[in-house]
Each structure stands twice: as C-alpha cells, then as structure tokens.
PDB file of C-alpha atoms in Angstrom:
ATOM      1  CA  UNK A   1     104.609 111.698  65.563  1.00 55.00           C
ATOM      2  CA  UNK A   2     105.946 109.857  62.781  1.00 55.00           C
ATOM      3  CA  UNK A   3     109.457 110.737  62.469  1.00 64.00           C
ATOM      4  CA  UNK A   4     109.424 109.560  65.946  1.00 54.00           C
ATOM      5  CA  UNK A   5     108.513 106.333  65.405  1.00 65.00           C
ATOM      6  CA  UNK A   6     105.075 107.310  67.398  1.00 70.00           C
ATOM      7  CA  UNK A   7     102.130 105.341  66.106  1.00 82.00           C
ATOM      8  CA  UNK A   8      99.243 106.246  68.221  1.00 87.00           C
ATOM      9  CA  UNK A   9      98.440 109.303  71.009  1.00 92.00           C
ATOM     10  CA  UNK A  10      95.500 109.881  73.412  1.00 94.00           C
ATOM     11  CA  UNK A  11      94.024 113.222  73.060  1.00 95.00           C
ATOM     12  CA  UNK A  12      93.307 115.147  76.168  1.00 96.00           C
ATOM     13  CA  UNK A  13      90.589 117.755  76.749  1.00 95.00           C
ATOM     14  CA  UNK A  14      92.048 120.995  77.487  1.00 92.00           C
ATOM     15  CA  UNK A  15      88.314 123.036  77.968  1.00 94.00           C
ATOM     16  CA  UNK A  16      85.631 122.673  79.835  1.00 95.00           C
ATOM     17  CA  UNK A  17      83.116 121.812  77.394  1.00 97.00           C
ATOM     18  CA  UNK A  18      81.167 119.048  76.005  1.00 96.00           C
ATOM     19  CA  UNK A  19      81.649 120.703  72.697  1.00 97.00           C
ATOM     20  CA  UNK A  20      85.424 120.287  72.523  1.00 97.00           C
ATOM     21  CA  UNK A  21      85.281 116.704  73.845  1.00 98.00           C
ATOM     22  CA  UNK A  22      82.714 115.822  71.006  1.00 98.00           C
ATOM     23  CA  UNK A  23      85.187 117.458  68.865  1.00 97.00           C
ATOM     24  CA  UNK A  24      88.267 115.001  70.108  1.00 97.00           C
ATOM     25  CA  UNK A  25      85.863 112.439  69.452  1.00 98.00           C
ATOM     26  CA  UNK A  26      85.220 113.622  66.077  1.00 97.00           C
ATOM     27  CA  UNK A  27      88.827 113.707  65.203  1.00 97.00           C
ATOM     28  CA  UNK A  28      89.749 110.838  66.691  1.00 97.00           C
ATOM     29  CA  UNK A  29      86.613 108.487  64.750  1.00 97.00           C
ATOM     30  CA  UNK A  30      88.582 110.068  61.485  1.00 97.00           C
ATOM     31  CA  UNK A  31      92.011 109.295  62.745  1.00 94.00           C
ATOM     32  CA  UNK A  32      93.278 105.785  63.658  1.00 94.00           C
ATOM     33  CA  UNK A  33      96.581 107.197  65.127  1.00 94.00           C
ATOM     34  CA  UNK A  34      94.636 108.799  67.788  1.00 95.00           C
ATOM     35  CA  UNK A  35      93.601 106.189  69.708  1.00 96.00           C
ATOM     36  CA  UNK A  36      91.655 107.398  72.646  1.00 97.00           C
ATOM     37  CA  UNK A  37      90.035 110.752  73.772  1.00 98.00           C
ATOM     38  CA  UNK A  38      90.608 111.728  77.798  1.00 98.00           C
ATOM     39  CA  UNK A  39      87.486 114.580  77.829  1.00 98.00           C
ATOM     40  CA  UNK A  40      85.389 116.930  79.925  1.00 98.00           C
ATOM     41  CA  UNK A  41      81.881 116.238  81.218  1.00 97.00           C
ATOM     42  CA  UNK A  42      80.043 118.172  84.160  1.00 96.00           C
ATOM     43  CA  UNK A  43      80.923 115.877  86.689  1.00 97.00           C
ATOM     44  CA  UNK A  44      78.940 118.448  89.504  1.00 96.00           C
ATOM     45  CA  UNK A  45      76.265 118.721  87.448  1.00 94.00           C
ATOM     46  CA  UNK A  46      72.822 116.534  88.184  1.00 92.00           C
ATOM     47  CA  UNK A  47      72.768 116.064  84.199  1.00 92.00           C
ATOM     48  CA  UNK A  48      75.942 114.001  84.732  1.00 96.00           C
ATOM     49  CA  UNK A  49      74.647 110.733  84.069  1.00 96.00           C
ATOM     50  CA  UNK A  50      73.017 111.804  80.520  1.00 95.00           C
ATOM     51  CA  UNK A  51      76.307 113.278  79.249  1.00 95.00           C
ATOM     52  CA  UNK A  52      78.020 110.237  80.201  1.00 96.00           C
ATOM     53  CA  UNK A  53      76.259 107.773  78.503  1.00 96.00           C
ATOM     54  CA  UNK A  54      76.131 109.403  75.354  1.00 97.00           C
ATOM     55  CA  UNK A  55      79.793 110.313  74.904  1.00 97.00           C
ATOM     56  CA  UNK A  56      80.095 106.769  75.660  1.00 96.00           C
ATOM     57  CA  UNK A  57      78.424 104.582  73.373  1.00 96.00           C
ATOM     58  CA  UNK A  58      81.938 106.103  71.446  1.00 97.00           C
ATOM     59  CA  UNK A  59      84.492 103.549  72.641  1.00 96.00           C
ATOM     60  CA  UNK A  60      87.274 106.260  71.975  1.00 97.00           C
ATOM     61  CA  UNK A  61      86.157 107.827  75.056  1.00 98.00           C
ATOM     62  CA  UNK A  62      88.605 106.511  77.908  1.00 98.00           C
ATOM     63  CA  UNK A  63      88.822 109.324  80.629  1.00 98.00           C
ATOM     64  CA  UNK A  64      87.511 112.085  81.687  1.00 98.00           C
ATOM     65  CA  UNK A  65      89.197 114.824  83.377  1.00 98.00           C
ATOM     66  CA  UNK A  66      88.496 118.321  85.235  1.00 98.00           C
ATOM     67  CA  UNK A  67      91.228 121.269  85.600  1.00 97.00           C
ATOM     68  CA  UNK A  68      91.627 121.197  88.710  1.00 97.00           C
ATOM     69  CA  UNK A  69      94.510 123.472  89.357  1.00 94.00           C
ATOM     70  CA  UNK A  70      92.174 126.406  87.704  1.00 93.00           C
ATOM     71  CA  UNK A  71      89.623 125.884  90.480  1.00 96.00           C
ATOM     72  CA  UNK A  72      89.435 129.181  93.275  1.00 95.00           C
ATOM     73  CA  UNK A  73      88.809 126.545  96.083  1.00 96.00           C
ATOM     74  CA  UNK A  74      91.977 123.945  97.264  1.00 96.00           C
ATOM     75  CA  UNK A  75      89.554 121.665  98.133  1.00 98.00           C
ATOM     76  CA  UNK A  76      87.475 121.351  95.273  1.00 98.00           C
ATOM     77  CA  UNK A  77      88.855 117.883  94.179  1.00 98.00           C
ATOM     78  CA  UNK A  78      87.004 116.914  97.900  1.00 98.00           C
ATOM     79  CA  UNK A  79      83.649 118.398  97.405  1.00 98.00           C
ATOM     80  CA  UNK A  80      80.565 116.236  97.482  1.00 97.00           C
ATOM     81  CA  UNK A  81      79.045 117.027  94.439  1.00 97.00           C
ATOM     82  CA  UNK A  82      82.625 115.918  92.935  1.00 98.00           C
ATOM     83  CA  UNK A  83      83.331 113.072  94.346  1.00 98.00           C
ATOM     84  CA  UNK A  84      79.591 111.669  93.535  1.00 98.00           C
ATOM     85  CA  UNK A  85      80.169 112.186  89.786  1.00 98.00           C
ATOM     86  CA  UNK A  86      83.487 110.721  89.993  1.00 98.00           C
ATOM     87  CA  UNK A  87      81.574 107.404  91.147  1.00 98.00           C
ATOM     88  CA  UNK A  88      80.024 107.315  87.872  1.00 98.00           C
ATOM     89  CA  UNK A  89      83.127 106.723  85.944  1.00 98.00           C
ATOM     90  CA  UNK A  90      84.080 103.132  87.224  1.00 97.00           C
ATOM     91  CA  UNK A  91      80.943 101.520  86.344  1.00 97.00           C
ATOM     92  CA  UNK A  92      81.310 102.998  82.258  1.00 97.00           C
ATOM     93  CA  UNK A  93      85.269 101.215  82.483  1.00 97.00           C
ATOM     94  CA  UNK A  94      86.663 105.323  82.633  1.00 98.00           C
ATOM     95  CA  UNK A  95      89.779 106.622  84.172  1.00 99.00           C
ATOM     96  CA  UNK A  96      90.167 109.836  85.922  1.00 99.00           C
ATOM     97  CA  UNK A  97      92.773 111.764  84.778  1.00 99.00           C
ATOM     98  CA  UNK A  98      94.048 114.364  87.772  1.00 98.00           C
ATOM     99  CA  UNK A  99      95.160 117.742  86.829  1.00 97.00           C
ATOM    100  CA  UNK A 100      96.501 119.417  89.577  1.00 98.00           C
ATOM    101  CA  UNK A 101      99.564 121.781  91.477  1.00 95.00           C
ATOM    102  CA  UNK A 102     101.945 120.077  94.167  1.00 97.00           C
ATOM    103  CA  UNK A 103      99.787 122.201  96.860  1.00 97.00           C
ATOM    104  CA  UNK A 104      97.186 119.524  95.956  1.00 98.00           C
ATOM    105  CA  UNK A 105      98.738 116.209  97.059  1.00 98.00           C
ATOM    106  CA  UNK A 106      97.610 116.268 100.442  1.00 98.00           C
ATOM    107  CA  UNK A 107      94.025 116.474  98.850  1.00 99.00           C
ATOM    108  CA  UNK A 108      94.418 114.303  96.176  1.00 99.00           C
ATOM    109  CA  UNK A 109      95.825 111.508  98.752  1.00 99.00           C
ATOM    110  CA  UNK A 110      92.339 111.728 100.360  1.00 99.00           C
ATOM    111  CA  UNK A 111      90.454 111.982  97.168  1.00 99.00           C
ATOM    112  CA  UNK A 112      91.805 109.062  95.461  1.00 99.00           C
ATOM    113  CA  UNK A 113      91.267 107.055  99.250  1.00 99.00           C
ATOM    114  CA  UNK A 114      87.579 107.296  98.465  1.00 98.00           C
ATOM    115  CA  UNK A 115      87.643 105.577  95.418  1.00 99.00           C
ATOM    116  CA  UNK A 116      89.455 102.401  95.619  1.00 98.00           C
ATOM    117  CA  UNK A 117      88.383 100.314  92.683  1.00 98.00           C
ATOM    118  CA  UNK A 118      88.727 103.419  89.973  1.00 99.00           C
ATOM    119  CA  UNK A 119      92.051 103.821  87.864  1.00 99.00           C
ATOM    120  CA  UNK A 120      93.655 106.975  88.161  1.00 99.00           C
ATOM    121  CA  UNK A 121      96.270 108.918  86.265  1.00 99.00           C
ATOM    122  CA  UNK A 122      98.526 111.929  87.473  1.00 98.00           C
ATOM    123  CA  UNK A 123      99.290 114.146  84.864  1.00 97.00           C
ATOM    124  CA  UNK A 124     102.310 115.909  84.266  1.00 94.00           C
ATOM    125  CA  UNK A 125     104.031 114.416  87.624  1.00 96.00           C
ATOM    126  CA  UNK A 126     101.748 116.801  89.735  1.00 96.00           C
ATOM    127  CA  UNK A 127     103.435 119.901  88.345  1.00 94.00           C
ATOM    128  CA  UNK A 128     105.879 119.994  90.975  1.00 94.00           C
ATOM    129  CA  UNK A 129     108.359 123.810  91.502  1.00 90.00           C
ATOM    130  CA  UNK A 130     111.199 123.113  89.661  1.00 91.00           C
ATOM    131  CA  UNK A 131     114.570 125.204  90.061  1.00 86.00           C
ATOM    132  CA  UNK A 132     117.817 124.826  89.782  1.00 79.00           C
ATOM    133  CA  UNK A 133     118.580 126.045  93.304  1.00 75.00           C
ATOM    134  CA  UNK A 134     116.762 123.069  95.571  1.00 88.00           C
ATOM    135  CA  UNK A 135     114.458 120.269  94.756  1.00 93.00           C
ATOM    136  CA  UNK A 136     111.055 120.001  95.770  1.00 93.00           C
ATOM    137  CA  UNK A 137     111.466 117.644  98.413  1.00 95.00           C
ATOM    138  CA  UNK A 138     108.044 118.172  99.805  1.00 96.00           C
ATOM    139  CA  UNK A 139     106.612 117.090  96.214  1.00 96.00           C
ATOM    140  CA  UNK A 140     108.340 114.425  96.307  1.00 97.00           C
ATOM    141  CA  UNK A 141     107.159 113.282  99.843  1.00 98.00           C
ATOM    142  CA  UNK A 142     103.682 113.799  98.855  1.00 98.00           C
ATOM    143  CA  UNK A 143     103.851 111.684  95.069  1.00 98.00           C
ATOM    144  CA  UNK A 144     105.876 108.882  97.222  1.00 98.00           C
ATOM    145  CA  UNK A 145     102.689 108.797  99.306  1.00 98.00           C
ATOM    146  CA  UNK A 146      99.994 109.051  96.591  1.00 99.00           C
ATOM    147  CA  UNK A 147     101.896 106.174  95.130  1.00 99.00           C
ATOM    148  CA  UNK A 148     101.325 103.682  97.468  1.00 98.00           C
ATOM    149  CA  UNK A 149      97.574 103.485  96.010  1.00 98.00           C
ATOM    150  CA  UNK A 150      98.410 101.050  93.624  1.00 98.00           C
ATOM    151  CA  UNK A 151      95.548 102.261  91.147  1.00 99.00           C
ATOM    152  CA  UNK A 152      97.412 105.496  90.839  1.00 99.00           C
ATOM    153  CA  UNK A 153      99.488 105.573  87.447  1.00 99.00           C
ATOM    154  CA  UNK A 154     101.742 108.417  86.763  1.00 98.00           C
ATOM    155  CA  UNK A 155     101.845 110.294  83.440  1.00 97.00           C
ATOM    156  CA  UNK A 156     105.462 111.767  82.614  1.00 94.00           C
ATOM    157  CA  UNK A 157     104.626 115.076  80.933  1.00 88.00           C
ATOM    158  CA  UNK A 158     104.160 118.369  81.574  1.00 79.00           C
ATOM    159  CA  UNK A 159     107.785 119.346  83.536  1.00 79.00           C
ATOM    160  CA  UNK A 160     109.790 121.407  80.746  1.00 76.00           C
ATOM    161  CA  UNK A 161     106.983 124.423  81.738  1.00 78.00           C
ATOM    162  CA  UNK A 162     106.901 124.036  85.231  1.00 74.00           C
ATOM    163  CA  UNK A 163     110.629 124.898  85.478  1.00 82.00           C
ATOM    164  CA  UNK A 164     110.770 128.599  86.876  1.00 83.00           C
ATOM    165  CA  UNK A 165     114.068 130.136  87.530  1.00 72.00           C
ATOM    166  CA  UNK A 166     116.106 128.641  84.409  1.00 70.00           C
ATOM    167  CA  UNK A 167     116.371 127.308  80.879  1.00 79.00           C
ATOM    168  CA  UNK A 168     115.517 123.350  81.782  1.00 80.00           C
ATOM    169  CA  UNK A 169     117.814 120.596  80.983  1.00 85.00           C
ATOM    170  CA  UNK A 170     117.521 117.221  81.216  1.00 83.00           C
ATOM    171  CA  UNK A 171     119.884 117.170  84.216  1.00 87.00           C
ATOM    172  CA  UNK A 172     117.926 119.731  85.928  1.00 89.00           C
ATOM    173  CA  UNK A 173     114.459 117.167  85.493  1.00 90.00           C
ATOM    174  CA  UNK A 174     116.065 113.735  85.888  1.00 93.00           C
ATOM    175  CA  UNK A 175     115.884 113.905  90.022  1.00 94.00           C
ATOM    176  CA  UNK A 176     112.178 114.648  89.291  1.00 95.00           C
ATOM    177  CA  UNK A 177     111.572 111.304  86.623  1.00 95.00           C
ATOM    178  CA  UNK A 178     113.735 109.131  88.974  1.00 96.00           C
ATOM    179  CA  UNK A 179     111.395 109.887  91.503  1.00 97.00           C
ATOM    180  CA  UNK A 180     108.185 108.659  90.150  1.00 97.00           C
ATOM    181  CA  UNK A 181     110.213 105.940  89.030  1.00 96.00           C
ATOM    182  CA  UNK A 182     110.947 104.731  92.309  1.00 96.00           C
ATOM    183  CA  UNK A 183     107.177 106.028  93.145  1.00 98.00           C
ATOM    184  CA  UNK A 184     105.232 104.040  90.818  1.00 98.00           C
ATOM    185  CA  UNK A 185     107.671 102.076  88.885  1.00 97.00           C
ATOM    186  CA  UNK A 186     107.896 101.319  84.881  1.00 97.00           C
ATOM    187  CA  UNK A 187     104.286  99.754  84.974  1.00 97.00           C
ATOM    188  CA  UNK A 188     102.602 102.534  86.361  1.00 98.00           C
ATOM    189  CA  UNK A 189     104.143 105.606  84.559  1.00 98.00           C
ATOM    190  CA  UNK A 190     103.262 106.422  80.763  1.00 97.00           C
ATOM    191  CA  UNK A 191     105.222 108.978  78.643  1.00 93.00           C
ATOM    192  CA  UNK A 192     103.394 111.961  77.705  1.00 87.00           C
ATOM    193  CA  UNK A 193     104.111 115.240  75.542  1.00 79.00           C
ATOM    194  CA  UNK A 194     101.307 117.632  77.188  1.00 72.00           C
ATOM    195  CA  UNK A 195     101.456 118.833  73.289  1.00 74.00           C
ATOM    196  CA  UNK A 196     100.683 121.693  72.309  1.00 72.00           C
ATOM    197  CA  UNK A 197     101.272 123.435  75.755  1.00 67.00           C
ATOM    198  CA  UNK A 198     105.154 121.832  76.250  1.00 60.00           C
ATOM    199  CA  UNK A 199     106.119 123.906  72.458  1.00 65.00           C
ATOM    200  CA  UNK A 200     106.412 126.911  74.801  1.00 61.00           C
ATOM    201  CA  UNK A 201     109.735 125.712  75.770  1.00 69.00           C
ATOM    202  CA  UNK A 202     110.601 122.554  73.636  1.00 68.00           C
ATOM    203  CA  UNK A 203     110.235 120.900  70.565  1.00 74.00           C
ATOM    204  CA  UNK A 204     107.867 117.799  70.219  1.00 78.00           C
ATOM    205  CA  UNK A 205     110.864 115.614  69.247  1.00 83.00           C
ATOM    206  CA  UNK A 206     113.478 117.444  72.064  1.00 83.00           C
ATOM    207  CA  UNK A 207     111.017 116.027  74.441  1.00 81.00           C
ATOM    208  CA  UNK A 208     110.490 112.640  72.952  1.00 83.00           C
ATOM    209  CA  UNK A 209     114.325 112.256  72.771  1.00 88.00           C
ATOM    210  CA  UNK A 210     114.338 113.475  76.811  1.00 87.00           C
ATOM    211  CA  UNK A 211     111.814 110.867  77.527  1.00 88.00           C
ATOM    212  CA  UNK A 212     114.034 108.629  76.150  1.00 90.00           C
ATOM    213  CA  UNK A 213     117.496 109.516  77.411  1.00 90.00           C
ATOM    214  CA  UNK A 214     116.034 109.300  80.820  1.00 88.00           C
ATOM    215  CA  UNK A 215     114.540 106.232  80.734  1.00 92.00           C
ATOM    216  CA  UNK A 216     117.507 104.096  78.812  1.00 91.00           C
ATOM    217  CA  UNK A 217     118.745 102.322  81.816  1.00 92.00           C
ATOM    218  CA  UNK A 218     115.524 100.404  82.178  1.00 95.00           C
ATOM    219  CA  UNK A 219     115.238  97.080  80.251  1.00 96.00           C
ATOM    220  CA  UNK A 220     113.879  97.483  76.524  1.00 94.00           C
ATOM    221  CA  UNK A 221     110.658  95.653  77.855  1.00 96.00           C
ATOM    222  CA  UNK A 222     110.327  98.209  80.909  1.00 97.00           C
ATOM    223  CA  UNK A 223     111.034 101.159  78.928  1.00 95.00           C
ATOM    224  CA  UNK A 224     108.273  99.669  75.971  1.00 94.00           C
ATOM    225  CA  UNK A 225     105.708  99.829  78.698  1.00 96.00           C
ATOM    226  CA  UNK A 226     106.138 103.537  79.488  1.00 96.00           C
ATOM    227  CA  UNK A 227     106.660 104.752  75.735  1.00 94.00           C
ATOM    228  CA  UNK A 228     103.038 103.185  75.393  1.00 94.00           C
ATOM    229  CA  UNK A 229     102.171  99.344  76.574  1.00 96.00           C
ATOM    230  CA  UNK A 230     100.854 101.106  79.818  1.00 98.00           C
ATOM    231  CA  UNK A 231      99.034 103.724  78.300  1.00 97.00           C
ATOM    232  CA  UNK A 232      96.694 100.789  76.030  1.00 97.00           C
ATOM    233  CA  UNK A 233      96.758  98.960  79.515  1.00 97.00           C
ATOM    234  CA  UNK A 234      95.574 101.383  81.713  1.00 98.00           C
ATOM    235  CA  UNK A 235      93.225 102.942  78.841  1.00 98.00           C
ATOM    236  CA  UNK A 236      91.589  99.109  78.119  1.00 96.00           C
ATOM    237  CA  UNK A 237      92.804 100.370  74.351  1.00 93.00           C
TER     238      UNK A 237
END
C-alpha cells in the first residue's frame, strides 16, 4: 500500500466464520494501517445477537457481510430469518456490505426497501458480465435503480475478474465506472482493490493506477472522497 501512497484499508471477511473475522480483528488491533474489519456473523442464526455484541465491544468492527452470490437459493438475500438479523446491525452503528451477481438486483432493490435507515455498500459494482462484444445494459438499469436509495454506497472493486471473453482494459471497464458514477455519484462510491482475489488478473498497483486514470476528470476534492474520505464516512472511522 505504501508505494501507493495508501495509508489505511478495511479488511473484508472472505469466510463464513466467526473464527476468521476474530482473526481480521486480531490483525487489525496490531495494525494501525488497517483501519476497519467488514466480517461474518450468523445473521440466520437465533445466537445472532450474542455474536454481535461481542465482536463489537472491538470498535474495528464496521460491517458485516454474507456471500451472497454462493447461496443455492436467488432469493436468499429476502428470507425472513435474513432480513431479521440484518435489523440488528443499525442499532450497533454497522453497515451491510452486499455481495452479490447482477441476477440479484431485482432482489437486492427489495431487500434494501426494507431497511431504510441502515447504510449499505455494493461491492464490486454488483459483478456485472463484462465483454467486449455488448455492455450489460440490463446491469446497468438495475444499479441506476438501486441507486436511487440514497443509503446505498457503491464500492468500485471487483471488475478486472468479472471480465469473461477478453484480456480487460481500462477502456473495456470505463462504461461500467461511469455508470455508477452517474448512479451514485463521487460521495457515494469508494475505491476498492477486492485484494487478494483481483491478483488473478492484475497487479495491486495496475489497479490502483486504473482507479485513478478513471476517475481524473473529477475535481481533486471529488476524487479524495472516493480514494478514501467516503470510506471513513460511511464506516464512522
């Protein structure tokens, strides 16, 4: 991070467990530079509540999210037993982080409808299809609608693997970034790396300096609040 001028991150849960999120924790108590820890707890479970409040008497806890997109069921982000542990978050100051494929936006829209007072994040743009032959215009339909919900932010990660037919390019992504731009605007997206997963097709820094190039027609204030004003924002960090 440092020979890109990076001086703090947010590490993101990336299994299922309790143990890995007391790990993050772990690390980031030991590391100032990470700055916050977005985790897993058993949001379906009836244990919920326990789990909750002890990961969070440690203030580096500031999200919690579920892989959605690895769930059998389409609809899981709308289940009952969901949506009641995703009450719990708002009153313990969390944001939900939402991990999910394009085929989920029509769910997510009515998801994020029943909780109108909690801070959300989209990671990774929604993982739209991306190809060099046509743009995914119904993606784009769907993100324009979820970001009318103005406590929707947008996290601007995750694309370089989601590319399918091609070697990406920042040409082939920037239709893709200046849509969420117009979506949510520069205080609602935050720049992410989705490191380690994006090394399977670029370097940490290649994707920093994309992040960059693509952003360098917005003021130096705008583009300062997506490089990482929005994250501390949105994050109460």
């Amino acid at each position: 991070m440092a020979e890109n001028n990076i001086d703090g991150c947010i590490a993101v849960q990336a299994r299922q467990t309790i143990d890995e999120t007391e790990w993050l924790l772990e690390i980031s108590d030991a590391n100032p530079a990470v700055m916050g820890v977005i985790g897993w707890v058993p949001l379906c479970r009836t244990d919920l509540n326990a789990s909750l409040d002890r990961l969070n008497e440690n203030q580096k806890l500031v999200g919690v999210r579920h892989v959605i997109h690895d769930e059998k069921d389409n609809n899981f982000i709308l289940r009952k037993d969901f949506n009641q542990g995703i009450r719990q978050l708002g009153p313990r100051n969390l944001v939900y982080d939402i991990l999910i494929f394009e085929k989920h936006l029509p769910q997510t829209i009515q998801f994020v409808d029943q909780h109108p007072n909690l801070q959300f994040v989209v990671d990774h743009i929604a993982k739209p299809k991306i190809c060099s032959a046509r743009f995914d215009s119904t993606w784009a339909e769907n993100i324009l609608e979820l970001s009318k919900r103005t406590n929707v932010a947008c996290k601007l990660s995750g694309m370089v693997t989601e590319v399918i037919d091609s070697r990406w390019s920042p040409n082939l992504l920037k239709p893709y970034v200046d849509t969420v731009l117009e979506a949510f605007g520069p205080d609602r997206l935050i720049a992410g790396s989705d490191w380690p997963v994006c090394l399977l097709r670029a370097e940490y820094t290649r994707w920093h300096q994309t992040i960059l190039s693509m952003t360098e027609s917005l003021s130096e204030y705008e583009q300062s609040n997506i490089l990482g004003q929005n994250a501390c924002r949105i994050y109460n960090i």
